[in-house]
mmCIF file of C-alpha atoms and ligand atoms in Angstrom:
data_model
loop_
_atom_site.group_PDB
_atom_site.id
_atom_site.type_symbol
_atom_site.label_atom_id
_atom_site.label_comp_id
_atom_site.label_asym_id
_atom_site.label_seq_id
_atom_site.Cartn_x
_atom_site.Cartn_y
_atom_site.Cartn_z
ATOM 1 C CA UNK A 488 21.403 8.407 -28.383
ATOM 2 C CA UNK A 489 17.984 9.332 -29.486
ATOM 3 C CA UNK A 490 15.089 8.322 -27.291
ATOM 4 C CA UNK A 491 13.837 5.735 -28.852
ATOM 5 C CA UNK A 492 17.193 3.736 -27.623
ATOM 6 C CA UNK A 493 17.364 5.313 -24.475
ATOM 7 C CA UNK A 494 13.577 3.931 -24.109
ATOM 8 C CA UNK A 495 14.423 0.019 -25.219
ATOM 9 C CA UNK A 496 18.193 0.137 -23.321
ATOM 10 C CA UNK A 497 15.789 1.168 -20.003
ATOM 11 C CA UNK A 498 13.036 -1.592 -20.367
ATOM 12 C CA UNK A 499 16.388 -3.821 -20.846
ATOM 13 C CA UNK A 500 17.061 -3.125 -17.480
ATOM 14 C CA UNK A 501 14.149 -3.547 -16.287
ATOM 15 C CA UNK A 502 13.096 -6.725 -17.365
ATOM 16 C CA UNK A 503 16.518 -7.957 -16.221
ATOM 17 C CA UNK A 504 16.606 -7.365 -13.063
ATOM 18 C CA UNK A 505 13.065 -8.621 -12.916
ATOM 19 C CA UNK A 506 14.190 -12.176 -14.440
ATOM 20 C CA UNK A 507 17.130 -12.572 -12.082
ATOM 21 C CA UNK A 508 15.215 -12.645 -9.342
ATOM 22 C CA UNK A 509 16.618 -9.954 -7.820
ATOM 23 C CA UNK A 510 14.222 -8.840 -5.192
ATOM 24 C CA UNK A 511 13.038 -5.407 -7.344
ATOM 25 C CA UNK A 512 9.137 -4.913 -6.468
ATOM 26 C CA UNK A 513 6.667 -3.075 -8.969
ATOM 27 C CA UNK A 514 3.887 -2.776 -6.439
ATOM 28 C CA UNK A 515 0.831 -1.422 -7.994
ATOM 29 C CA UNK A 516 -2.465 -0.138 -6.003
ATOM 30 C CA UNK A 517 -6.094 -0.963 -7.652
ATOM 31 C CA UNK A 518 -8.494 1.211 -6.256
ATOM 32 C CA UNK A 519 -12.355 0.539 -5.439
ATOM 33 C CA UNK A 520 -13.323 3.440 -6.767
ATOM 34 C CA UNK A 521 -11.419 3.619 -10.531
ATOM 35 C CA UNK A 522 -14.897 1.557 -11.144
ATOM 36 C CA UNK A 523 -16.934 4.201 -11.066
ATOM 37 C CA UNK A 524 -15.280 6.982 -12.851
ATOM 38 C CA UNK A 525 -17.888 8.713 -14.710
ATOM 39 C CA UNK A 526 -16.863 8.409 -18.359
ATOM 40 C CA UNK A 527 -16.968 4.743 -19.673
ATOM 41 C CA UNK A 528 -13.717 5.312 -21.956
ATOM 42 C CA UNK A 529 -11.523 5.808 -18.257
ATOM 43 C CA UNK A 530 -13.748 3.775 -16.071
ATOM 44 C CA UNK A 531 -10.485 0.719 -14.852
ATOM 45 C CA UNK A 532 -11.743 -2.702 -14.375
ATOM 46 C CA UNK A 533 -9.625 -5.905 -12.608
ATOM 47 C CA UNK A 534 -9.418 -6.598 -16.168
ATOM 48 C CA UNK A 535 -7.791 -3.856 -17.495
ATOM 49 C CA UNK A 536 -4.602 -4.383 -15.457
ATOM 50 C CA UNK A 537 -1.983 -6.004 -17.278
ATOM 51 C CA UNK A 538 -0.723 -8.664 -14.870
ATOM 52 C CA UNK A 539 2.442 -8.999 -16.061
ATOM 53 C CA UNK A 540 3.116 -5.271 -15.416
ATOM 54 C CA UNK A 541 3.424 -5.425 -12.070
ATOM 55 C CA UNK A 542 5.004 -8.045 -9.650
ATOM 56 C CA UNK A 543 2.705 -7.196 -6.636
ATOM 57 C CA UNK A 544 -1.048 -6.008 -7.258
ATOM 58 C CA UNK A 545 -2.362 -4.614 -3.716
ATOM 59 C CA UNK A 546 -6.179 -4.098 -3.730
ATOM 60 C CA UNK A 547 -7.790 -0.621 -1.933
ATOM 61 C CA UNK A 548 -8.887 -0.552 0.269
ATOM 62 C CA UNK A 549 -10.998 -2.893 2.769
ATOM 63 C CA UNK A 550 -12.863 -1.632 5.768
ATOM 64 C CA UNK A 551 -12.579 -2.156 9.744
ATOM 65 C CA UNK A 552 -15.608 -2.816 11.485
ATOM 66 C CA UNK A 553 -17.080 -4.367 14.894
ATOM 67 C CA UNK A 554 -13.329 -5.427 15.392
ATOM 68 C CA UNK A 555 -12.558 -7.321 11.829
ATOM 69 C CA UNK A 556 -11.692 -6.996 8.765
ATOM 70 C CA UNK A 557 -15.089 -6.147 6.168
ATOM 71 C CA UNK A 558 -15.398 -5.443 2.608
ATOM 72 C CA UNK A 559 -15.948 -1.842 1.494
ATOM 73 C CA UNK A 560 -17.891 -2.133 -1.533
ATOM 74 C CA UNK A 561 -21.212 -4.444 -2.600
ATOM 75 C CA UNK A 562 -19.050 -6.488 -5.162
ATOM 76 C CA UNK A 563 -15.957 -7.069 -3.385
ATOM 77 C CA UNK A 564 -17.435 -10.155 -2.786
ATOM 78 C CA UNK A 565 -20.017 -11.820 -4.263
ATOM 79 C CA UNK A 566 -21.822 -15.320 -3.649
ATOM 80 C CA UNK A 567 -21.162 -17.964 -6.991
ATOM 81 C CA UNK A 568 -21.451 -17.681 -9.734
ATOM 82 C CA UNK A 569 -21.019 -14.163 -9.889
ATOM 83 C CA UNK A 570 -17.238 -13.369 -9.161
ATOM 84 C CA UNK A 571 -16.420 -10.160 -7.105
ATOM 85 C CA UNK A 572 -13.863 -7.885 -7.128
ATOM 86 C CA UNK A 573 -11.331 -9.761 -4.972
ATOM 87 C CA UNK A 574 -11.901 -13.108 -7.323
ATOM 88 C CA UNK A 575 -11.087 -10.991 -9.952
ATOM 89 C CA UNK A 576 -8.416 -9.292 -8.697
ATOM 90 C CA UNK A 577 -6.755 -12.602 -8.193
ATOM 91 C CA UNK A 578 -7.590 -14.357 -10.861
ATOM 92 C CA UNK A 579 -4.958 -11.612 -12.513
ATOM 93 C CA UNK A 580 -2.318 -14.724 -10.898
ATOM 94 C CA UNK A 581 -3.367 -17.215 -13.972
ATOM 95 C CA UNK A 582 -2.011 -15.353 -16.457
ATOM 96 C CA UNK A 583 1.037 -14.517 -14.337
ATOM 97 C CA UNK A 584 1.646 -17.143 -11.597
ATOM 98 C CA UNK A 585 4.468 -15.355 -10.048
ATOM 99 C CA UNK A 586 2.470 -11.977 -8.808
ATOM 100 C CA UNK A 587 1.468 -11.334 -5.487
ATOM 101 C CA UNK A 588 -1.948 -9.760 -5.077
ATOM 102 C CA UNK A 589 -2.234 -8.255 -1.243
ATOM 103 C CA UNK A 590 -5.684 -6.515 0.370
ATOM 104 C CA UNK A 591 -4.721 -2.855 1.412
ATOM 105 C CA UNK A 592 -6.540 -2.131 4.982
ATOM 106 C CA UNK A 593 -7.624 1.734 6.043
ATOM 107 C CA UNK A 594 -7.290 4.834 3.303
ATOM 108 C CA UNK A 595 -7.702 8.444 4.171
ATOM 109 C CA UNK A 596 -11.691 7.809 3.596
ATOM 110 C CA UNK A 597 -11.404 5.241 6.486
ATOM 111 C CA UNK A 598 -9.541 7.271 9.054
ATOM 112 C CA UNK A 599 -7.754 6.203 12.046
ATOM 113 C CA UNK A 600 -10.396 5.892 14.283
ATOM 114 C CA UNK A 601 -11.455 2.096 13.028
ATOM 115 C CA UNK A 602 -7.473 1.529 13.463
ATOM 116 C CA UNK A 603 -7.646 2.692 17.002
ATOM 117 C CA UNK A 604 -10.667 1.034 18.082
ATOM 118 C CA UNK A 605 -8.695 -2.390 17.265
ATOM 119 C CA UNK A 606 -5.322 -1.590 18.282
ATOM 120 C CA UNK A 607 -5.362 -0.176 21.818
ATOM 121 C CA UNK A 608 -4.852 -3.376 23.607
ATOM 122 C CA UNK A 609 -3.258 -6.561 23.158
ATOM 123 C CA UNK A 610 -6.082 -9.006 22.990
ATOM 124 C CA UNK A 611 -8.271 -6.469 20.590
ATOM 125 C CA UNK A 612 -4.893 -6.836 18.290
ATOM 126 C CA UNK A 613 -5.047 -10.146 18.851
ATOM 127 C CA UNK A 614 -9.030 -11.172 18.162
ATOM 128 C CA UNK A 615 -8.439 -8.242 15.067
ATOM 129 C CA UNK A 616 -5.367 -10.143 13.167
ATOM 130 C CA UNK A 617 -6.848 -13.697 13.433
ATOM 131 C CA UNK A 618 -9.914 -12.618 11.856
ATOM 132 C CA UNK A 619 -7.669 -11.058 9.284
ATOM 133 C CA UNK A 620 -5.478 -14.265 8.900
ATOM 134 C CA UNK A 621 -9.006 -16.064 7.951
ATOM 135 C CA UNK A 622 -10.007 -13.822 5.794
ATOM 136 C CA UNK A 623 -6.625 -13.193 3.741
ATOM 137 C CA UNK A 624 -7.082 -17.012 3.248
ATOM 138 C CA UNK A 625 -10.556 -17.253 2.842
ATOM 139 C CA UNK A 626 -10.374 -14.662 -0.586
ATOM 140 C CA UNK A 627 -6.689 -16.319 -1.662
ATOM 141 C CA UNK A 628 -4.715 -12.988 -1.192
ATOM 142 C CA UNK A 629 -1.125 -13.236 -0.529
ATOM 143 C CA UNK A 630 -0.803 -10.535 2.735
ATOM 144 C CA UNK A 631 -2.132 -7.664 3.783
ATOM 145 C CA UNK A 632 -1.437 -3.830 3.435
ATOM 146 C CA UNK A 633 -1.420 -1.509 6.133
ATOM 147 C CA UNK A 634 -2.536 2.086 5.261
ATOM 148 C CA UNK A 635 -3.324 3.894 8.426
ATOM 149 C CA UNK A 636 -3.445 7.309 7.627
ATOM 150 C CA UNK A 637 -2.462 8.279 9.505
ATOM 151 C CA UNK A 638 -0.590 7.274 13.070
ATOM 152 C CA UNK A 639 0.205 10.256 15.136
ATOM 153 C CA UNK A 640 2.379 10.685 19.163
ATOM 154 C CA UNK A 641 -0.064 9.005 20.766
ATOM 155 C CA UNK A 642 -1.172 5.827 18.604
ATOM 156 C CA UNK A 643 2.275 5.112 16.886
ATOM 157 C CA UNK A 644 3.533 2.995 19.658
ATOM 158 C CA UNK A 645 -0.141 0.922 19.000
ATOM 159 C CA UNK A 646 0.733 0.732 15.527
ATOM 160 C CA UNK A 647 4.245 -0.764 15.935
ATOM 161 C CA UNK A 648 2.468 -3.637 18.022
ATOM 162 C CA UNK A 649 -0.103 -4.279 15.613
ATOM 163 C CA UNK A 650 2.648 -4.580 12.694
ATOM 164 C CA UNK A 651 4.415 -7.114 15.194
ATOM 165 C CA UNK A 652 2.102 -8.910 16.229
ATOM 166 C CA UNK A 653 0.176 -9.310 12.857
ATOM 167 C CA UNK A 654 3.905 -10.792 11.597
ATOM 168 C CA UNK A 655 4.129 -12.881 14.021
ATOM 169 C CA UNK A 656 1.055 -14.504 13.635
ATOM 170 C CA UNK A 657 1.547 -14.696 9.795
ATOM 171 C CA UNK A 658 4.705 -16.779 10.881
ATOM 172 C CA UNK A 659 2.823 -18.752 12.725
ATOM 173 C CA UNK A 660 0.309 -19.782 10.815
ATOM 174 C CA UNK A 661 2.436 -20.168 8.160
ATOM 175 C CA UNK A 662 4.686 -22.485 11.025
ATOM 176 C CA UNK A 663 1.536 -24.384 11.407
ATOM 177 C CA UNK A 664 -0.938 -24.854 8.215
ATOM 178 C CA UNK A 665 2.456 -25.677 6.133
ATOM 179 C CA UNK A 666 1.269 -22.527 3.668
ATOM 180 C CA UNK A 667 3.503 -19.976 2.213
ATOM 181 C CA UNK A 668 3.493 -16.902 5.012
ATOM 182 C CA UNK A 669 1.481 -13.806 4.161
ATOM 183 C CA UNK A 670 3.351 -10.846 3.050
ATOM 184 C CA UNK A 671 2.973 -7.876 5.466
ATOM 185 C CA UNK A 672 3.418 -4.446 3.893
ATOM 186 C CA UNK A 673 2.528 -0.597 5.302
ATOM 187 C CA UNK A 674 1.845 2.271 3.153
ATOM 188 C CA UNK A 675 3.757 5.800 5.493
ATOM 189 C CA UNK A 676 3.350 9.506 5.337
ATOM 190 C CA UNK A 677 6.553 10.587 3.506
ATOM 191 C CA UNK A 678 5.991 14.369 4.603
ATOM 192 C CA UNK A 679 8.284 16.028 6.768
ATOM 193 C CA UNK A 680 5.870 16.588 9.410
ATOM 194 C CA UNK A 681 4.610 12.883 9.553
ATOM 195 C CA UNK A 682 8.241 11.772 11.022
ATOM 196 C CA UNK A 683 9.097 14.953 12.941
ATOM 197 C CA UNK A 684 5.824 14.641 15.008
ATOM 198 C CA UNK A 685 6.446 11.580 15.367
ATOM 199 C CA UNK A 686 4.104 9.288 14.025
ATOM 200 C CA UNK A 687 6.018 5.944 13.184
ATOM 201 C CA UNK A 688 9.073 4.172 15.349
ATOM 202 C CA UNK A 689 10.545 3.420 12.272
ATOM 203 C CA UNK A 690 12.934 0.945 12.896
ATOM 204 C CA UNK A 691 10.515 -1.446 14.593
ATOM 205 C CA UNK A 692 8.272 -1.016 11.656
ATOM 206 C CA UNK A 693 10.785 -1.613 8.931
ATOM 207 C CA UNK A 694 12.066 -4.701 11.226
ATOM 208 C CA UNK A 695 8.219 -5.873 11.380
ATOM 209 C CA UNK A 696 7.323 -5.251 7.356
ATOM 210 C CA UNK A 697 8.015 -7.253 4.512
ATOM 211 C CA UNK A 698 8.076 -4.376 2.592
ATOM 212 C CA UNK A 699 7.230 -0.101 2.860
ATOM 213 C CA UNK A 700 5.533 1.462 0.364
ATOM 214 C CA UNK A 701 6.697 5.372 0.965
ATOM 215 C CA UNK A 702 3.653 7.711 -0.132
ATOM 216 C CA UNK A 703 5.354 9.293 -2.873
ATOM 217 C CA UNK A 704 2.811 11.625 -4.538
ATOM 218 C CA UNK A 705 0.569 14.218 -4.050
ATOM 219 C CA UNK A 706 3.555 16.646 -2.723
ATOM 220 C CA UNK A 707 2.000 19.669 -4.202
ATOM 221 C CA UNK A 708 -1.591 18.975 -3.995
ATOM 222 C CA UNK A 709 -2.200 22.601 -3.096
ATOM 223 C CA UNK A 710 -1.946 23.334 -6.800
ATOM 224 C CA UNK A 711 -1.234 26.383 -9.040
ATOM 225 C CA UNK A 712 -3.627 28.521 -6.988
ATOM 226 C CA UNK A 713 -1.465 28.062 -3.763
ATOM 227 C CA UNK A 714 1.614 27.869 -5.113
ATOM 228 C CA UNK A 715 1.197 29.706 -8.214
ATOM 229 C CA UNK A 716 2.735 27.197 -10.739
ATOM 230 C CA UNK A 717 2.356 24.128 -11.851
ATOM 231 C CA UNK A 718 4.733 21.151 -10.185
ATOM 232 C CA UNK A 719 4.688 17.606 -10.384
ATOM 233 C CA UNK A 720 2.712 15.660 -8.528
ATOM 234 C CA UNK A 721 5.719 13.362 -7.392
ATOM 235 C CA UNK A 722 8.497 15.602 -8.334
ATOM 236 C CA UNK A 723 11.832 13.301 -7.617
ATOM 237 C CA UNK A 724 14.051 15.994 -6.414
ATOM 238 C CA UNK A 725 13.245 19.531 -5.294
ATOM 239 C CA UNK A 726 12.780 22.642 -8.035
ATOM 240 C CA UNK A 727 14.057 25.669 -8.630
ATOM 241 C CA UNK A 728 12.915 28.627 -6.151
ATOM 242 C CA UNK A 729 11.585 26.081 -3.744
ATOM 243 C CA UNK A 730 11.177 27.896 -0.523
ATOM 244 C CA UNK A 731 12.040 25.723 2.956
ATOM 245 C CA UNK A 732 8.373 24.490 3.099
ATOM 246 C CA UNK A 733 8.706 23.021 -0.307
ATOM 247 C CA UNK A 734 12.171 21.654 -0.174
ATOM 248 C CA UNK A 735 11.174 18.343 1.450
ATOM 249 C CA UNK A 736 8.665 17.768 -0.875
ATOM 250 C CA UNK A 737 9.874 15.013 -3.320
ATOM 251 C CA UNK A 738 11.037 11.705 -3.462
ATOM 252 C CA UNK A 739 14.553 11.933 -3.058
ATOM 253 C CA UNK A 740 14.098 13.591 0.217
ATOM 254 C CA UNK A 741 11.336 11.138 1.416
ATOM 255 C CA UNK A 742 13.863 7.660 0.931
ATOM 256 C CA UNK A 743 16.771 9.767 2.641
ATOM 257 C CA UNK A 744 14.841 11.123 5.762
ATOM 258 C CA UNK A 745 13.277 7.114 5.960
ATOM 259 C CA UNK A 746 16.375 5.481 5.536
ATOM 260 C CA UNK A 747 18.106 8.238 7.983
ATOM 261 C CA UNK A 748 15.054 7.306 10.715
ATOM 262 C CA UNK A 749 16.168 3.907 10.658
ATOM 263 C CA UNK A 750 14.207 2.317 7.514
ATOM 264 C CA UNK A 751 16.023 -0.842 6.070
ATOM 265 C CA UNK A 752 17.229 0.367 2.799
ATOM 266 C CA UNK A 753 16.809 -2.253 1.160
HETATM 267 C C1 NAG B 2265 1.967 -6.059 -20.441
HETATM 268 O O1 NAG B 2265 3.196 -5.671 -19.853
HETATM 269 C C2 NAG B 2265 4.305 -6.360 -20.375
HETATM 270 C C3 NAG B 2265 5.532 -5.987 -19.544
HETATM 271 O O2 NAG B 2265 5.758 -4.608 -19.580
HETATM 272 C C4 NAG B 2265 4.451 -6.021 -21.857
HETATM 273 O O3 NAG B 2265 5.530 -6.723 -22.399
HETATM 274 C C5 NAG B 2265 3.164 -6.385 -22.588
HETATM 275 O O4 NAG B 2265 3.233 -5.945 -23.925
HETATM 276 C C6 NAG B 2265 1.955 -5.762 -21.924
HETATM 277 N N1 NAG B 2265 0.749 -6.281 -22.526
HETATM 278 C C7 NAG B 2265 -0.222 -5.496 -22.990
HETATM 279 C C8 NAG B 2265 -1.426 -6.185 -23.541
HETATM 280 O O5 NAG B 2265 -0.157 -4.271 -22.945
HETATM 281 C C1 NAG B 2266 -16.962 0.756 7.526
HETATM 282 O O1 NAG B 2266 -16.972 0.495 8.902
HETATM 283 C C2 NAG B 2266 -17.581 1.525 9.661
HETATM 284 C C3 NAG B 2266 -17.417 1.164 11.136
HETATM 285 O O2 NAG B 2266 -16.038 1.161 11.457
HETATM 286 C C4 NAG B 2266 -19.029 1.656 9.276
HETATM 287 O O3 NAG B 2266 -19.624 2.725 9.971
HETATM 288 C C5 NAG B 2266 -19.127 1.917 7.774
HETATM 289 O O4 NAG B 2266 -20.475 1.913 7.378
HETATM 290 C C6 NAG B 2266 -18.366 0.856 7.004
HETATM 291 N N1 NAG B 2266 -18.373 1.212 5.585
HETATM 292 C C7 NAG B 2266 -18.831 0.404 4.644
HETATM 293 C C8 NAG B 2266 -18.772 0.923 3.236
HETATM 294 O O5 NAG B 2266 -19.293 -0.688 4.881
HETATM 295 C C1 NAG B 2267 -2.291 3.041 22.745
HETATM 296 O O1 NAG B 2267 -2.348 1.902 23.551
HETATM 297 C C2 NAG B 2267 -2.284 2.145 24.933
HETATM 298 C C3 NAG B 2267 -2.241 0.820 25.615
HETATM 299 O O2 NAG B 2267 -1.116 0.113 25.160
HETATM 300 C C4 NAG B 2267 -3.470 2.961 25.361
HETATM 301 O O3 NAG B 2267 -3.378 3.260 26.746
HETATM 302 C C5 NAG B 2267 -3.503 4.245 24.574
HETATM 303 O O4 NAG B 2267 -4.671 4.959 24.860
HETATM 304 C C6 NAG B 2267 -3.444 3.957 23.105
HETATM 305 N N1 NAG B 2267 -3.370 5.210 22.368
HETATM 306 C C7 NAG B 2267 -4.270 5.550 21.464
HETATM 307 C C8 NAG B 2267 -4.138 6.912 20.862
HETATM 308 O O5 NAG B 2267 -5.165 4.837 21.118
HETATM 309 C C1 NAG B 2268 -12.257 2.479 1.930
HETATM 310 C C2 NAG B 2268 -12.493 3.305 0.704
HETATM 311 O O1 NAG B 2268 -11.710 4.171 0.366
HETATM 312 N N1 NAG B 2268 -13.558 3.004 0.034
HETATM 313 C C3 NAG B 2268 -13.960 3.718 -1.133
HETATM 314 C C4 NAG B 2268 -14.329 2.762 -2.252
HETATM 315 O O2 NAG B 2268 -14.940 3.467 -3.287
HETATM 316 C C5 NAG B 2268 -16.095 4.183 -2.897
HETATM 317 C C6 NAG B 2268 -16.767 4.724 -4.115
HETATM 318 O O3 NAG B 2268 -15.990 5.691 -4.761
HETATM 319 C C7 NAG B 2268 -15.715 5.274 -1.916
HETATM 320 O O4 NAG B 2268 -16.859 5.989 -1.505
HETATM 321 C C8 NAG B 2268 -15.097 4.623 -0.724
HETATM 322 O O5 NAG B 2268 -14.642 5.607 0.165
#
């Protein structure tokens, strides 16, 4: 079989399992920033996505401040009749009714502090996820990513109770306005050390989640200089001459230690 087939016979898949319905996810991130990018000919606009590509589009990031939810950049949103990023973002959903278009929360730029400063007590969670339930609605996105990056020993427990409290209330507000409930995702640390110091109770947060979007790249950011070859950036299983520091450093391992911690495999 020469590629060429191998090629069509895997997009047969694909679309296949996509068409029956079968609960597959192609969740694909849009960044703020891919905007900006220097050269016009790479510069990636809500536009450019192909919105059949992907069954879930999830917008990064937004920002946390004074307690609520705020966007991040000065056309996120924008008053009529210009249409800002999140408009256009959705609008993606015309020519492909069945995609789900979430708002990702936090980012490494972020840090955890803004997730602290709303998650350390009950009512802050509280005031926090009904300000978020409003303004999911009030820009027509479909639920809300969590991408705290990242929890640690002491905040994880925090963490958990903001995942299960912010599904809860997307129950109930679902429960109550009649709408379709909001779809609660978290983006996780797949390294090693992120579950060994013990930064997520996994099972309550795979119980809590729709879905978990496993951080799957960047395994060898270090680069050639530290590790004196080159490697790929989300290598699926572990290389040749990988020493013990290395060996957890792919995707294979990443689902396995999850799924071992208690993650819902499916
Ligand atoms: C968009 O993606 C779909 C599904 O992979 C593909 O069939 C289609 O050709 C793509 N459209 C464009 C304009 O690239
Ligand atoms: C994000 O929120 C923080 C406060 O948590 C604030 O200092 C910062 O200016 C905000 N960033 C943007 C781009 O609005
Ligand atoms: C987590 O929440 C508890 C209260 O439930 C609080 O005492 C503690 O300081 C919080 N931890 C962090 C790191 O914010
Ligand atoms: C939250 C976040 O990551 N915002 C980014 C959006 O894009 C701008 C411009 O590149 C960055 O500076 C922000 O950090």
């Amino acid at each position: 079989m020469d590629m060429r087939h191998l090629t069509v016979l895997l997009m047969g898949i694909y679309v296949f399992s996509l068409t029956q319905g079968s609960g597959y996810k192609r969740v694909c991130y849009y960044t703020n920033w891919s905007q900006y990018r220097t050269d016009d000919s790479i510069k990636f606009f809500p536009a450019n996505i192909n919105a059949s590509l992907c069954t879930h589009i999830i917008y990064a990031f937004a920002n946390i401040s004074a307690g609520g939810l705020k966007p991040d950049q000065w056309n996120d949103v924008l008053a009529k009749p210009n249409i800002g990023m999140y408009a256009k973002v959705n609008n993606l959903k015309v020519n492909n009714p069945d995609l789900k278009v979430l708002l990702a929360v936090g980012g490494w730029e972020m840090g955890t502090a803004p997730f602290i400063a709303v998650s350390t007590t009950r009512e802050k969670r509280q005031n926090f996820i009904s300000g978020t339930v409003q303004f999911l609605r009030q820009h027509d996105f479909d639920g809300l990513d969590y991408d705290w990056e990242f929890p640690d020993a002491d905040s994880k427990s925090n963490f958990t109770a903001l995942l299960k409290e912010t599904n809860e209330k997307f129950e109930s507000e679902a429960a109550a306005t009649g709408k379709k409930k909001l779809i609660l995702s978290a983006a996780v640390a797949t390294g090693k050390w992120a579950l060994e110091q013990g930064g997520y109770e996994v099972e309550e947060v795979s119980r809590s989640v729709d879905f978990i979007n496993l951080m799957t790249y960047d395994f060898h950011e270090l680069g050639p200089a530290q590790e004196k070859r080159l490697v790929p950036n989300a290598a699926l299983f572990s290389g040749d001459g990988e020493n013990d520091a290395m060996a957890p450093q792919n995707v294979d391992y990443a689902v396995k230690m999850w799924i071992e911690k208690g993650a819902q495999p499916n």
